[in-house]
mmCIF file with all atom_site columns, C-alpha atoms in Angstrom:
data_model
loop_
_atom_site.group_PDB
_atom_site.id
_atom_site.type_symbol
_atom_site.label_atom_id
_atom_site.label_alt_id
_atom_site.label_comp_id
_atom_site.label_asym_id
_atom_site.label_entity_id
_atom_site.label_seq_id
_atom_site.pdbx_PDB_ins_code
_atom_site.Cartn_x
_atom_site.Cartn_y
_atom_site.Cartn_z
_atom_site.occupancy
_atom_site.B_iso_or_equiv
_atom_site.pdbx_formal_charge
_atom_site.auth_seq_id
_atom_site.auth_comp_id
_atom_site.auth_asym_id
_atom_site.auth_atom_id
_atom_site.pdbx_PDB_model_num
ATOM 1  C CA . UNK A 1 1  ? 121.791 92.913 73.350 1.00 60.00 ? 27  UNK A CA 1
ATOM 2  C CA . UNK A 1 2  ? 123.900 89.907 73.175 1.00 81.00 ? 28  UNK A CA 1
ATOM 3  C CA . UNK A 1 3  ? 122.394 86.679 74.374 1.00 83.00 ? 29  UNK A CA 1
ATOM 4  C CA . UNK A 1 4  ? 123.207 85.093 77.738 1.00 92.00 ? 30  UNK A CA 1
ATOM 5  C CA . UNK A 1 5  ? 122.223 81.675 77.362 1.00 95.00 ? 31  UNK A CA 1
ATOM 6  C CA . UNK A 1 6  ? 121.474 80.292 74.095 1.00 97.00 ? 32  UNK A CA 1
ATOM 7  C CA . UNK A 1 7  ? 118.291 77.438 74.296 1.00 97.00 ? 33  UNK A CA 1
ATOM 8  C CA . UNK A 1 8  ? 119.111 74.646 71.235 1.00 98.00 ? 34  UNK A CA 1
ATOM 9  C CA . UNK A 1 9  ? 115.858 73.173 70.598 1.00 98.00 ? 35  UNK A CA 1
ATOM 10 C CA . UNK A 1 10 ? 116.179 70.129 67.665 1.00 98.00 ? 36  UNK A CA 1
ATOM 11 C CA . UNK A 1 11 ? 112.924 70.172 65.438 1.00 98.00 ? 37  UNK A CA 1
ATOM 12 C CA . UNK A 1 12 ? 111.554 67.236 62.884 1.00 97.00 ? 38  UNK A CA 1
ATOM 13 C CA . UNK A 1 13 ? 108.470 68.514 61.131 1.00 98.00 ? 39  UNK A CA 1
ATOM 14 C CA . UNK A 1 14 ? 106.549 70.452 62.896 1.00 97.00 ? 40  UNK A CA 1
ATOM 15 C CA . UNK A 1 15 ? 104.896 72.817 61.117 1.00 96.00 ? 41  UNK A CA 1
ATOM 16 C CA . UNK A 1 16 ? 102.691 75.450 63.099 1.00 96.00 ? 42  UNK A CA 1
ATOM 17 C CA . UNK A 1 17 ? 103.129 73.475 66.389 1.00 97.00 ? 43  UNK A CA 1
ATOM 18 C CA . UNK A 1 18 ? 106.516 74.326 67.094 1.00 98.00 ? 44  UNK A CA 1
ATOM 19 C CA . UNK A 1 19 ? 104.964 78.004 67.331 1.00 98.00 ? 45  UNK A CA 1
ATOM 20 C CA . UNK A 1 20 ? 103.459 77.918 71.469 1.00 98.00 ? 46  UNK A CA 1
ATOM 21 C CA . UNK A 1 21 ? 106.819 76.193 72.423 1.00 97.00 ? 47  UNK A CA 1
ATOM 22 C CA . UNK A 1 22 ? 108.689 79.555 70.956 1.00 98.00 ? 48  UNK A CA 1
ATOM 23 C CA . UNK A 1 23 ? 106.220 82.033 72.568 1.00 97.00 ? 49  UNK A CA 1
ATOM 24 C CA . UNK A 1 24 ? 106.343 79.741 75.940 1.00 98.00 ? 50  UNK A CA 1
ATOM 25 C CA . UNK A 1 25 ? 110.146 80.551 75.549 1.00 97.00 ? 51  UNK A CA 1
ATOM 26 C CA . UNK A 1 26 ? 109.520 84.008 74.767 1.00 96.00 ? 52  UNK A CA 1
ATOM 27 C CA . UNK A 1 27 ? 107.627 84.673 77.540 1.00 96.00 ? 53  UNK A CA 1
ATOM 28 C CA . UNK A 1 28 ? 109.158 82.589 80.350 1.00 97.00 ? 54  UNK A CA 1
ATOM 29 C CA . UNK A 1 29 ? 112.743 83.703 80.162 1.00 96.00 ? 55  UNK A CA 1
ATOM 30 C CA . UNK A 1 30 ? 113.794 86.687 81.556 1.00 94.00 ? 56  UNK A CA 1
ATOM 31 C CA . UNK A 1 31 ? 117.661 86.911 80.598 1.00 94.00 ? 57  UNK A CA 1
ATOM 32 C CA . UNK A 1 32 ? 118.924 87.639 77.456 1.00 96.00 ? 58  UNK A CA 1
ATOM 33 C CA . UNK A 1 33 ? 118.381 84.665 75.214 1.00 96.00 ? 59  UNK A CA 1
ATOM 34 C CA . UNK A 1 34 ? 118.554 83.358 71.375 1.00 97.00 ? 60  UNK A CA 1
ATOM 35 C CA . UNK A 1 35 ? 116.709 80.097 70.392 1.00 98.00 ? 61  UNK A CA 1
ATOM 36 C CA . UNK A 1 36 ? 118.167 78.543 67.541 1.00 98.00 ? 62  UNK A CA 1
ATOM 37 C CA . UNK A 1 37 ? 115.763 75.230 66.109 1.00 98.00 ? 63  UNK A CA 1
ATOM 38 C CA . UNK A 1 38 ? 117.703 73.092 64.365 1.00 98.00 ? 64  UNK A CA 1
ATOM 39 C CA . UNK A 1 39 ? 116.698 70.700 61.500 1.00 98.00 ? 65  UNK A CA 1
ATOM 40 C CA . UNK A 1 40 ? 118.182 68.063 59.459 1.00 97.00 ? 66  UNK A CA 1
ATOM 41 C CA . UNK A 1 41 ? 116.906 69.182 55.918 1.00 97.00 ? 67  UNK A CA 1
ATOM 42 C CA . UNK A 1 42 ? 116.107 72.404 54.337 1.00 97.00 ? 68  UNK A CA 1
ATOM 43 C CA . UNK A 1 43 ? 112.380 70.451 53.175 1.00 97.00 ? 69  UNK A CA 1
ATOM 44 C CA . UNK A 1 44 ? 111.155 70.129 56.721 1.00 98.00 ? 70  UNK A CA 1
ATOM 45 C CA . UNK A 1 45 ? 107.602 71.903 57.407 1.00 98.00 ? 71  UNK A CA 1
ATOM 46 C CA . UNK A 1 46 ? 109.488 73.372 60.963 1.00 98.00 ? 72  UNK A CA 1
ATOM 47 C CA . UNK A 1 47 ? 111.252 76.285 58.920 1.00 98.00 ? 73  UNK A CA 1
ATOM 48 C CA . UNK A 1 48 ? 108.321 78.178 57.932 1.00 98.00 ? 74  UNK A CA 1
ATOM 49 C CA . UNK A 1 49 ? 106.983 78.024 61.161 1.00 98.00 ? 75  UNK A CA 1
ATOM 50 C CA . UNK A 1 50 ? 110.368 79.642 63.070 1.00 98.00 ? 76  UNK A CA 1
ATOM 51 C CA . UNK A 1 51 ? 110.605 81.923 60.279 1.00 98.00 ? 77  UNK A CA 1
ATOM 52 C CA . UNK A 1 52 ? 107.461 83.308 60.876 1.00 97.00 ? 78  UNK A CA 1
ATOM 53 C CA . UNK A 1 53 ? 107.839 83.908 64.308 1.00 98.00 ? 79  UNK A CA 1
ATOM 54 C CA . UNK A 1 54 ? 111.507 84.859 64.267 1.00 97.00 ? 80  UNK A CA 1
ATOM 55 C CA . UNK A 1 55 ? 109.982 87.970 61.540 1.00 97.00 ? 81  UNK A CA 1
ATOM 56 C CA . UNK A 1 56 ? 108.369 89.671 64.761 1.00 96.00 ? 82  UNK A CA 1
ATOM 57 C CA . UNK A 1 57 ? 111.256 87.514 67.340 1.00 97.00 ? 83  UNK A CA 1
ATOM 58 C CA . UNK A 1 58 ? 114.691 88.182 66.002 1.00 96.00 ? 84  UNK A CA 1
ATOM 59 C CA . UNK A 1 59 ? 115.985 86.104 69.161 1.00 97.00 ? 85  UNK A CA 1
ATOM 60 C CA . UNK A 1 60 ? 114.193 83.124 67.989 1.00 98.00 ? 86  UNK A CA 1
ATOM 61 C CA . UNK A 1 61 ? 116.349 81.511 64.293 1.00 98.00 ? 87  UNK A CA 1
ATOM 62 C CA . UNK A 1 62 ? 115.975 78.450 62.389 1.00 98.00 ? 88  UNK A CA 1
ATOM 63 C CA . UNK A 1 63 ? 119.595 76.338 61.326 1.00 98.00 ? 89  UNK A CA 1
ATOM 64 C CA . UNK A 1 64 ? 119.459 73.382 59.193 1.00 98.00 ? 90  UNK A CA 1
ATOM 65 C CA . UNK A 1 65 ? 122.449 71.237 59.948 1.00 97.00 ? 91  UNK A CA 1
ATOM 66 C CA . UNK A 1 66 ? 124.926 69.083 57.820 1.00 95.00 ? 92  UNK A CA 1
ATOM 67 C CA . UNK A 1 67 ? 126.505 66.432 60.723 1.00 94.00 ? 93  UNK A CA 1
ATOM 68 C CA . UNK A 1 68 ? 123.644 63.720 60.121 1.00 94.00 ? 94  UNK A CA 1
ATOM 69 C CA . UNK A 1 69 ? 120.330 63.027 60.947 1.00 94.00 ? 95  UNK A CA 1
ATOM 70 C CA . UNK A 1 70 ? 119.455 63.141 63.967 1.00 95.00 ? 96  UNK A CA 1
ATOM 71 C CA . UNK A 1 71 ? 118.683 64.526 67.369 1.00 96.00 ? 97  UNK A CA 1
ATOM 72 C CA . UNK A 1 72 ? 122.428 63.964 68.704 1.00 97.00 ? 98  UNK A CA 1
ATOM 73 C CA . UNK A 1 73 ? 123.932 65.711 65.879 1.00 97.00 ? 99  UNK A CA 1
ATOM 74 C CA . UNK A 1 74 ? 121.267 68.591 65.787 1.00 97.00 ? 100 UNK A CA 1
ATOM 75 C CA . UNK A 1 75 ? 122.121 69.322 69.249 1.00 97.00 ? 101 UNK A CA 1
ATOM 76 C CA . UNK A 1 76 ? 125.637 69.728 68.330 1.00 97.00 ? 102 UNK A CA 1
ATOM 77 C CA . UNK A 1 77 ? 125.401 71.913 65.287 1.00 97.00 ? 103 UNK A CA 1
ATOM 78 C CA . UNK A 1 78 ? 122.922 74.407 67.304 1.00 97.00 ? 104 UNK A CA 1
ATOM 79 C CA . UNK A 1 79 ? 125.282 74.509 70.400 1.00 96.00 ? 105 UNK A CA 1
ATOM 80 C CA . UNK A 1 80 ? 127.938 75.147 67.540 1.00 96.00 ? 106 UNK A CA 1
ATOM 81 C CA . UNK A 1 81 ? 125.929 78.061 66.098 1.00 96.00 ? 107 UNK A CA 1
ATOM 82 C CA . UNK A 1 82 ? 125.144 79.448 69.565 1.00 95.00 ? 108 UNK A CA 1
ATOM 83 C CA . UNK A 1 83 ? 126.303 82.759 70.262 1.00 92.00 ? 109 UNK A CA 1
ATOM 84 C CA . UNK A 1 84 ? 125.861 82.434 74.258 1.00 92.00 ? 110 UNK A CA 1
ATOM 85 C CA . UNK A 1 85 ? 128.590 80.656 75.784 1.00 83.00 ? 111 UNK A CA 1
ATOM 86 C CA . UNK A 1 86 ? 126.115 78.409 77.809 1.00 78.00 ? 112 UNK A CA 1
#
């Protein structure tokens, strides 16, 4: 199924908590979706987290970007990964 929005959410270390944000997501959205979480380095405690739950959510990925720390420039890189055209 191909995702009709994509939801860009930019992530700085947060480890297990990013987790009831994800399911809220999961559970609240009714069209087709992807969430991409996007971080600035490939050490931050947020990947484990999204990769766990993206193992049982495949519409739910983690991205680390290479524009420049930062919220701004996370937001771009995910909306440039995004497969959803809004």
């Amino acid at each position: 199924m191909t995702a009709a929005v994509s939801i860009v959410i930019p992530a700085y270390n947060e480890g297990d908590g990013i987790e009831p944000c994800l399911r809220r997501i999961a559970d609240a959205v009714s069209m087709p979706f992807e969430v991409i979480v996007v971080v600035d380095m490939p050490e931050d405690t947020t990947i484990a987290a999204v990769e766990k739950f993206g193992a049982s959510d495949p519409r739910v990925r983690v991205v680390v970007q290479d524009l420049g720390r930062g919220p701004a420039n996370a937001i771009r890189y995910g909306c440039m990964q995004a497969a959803a055209p809004c």
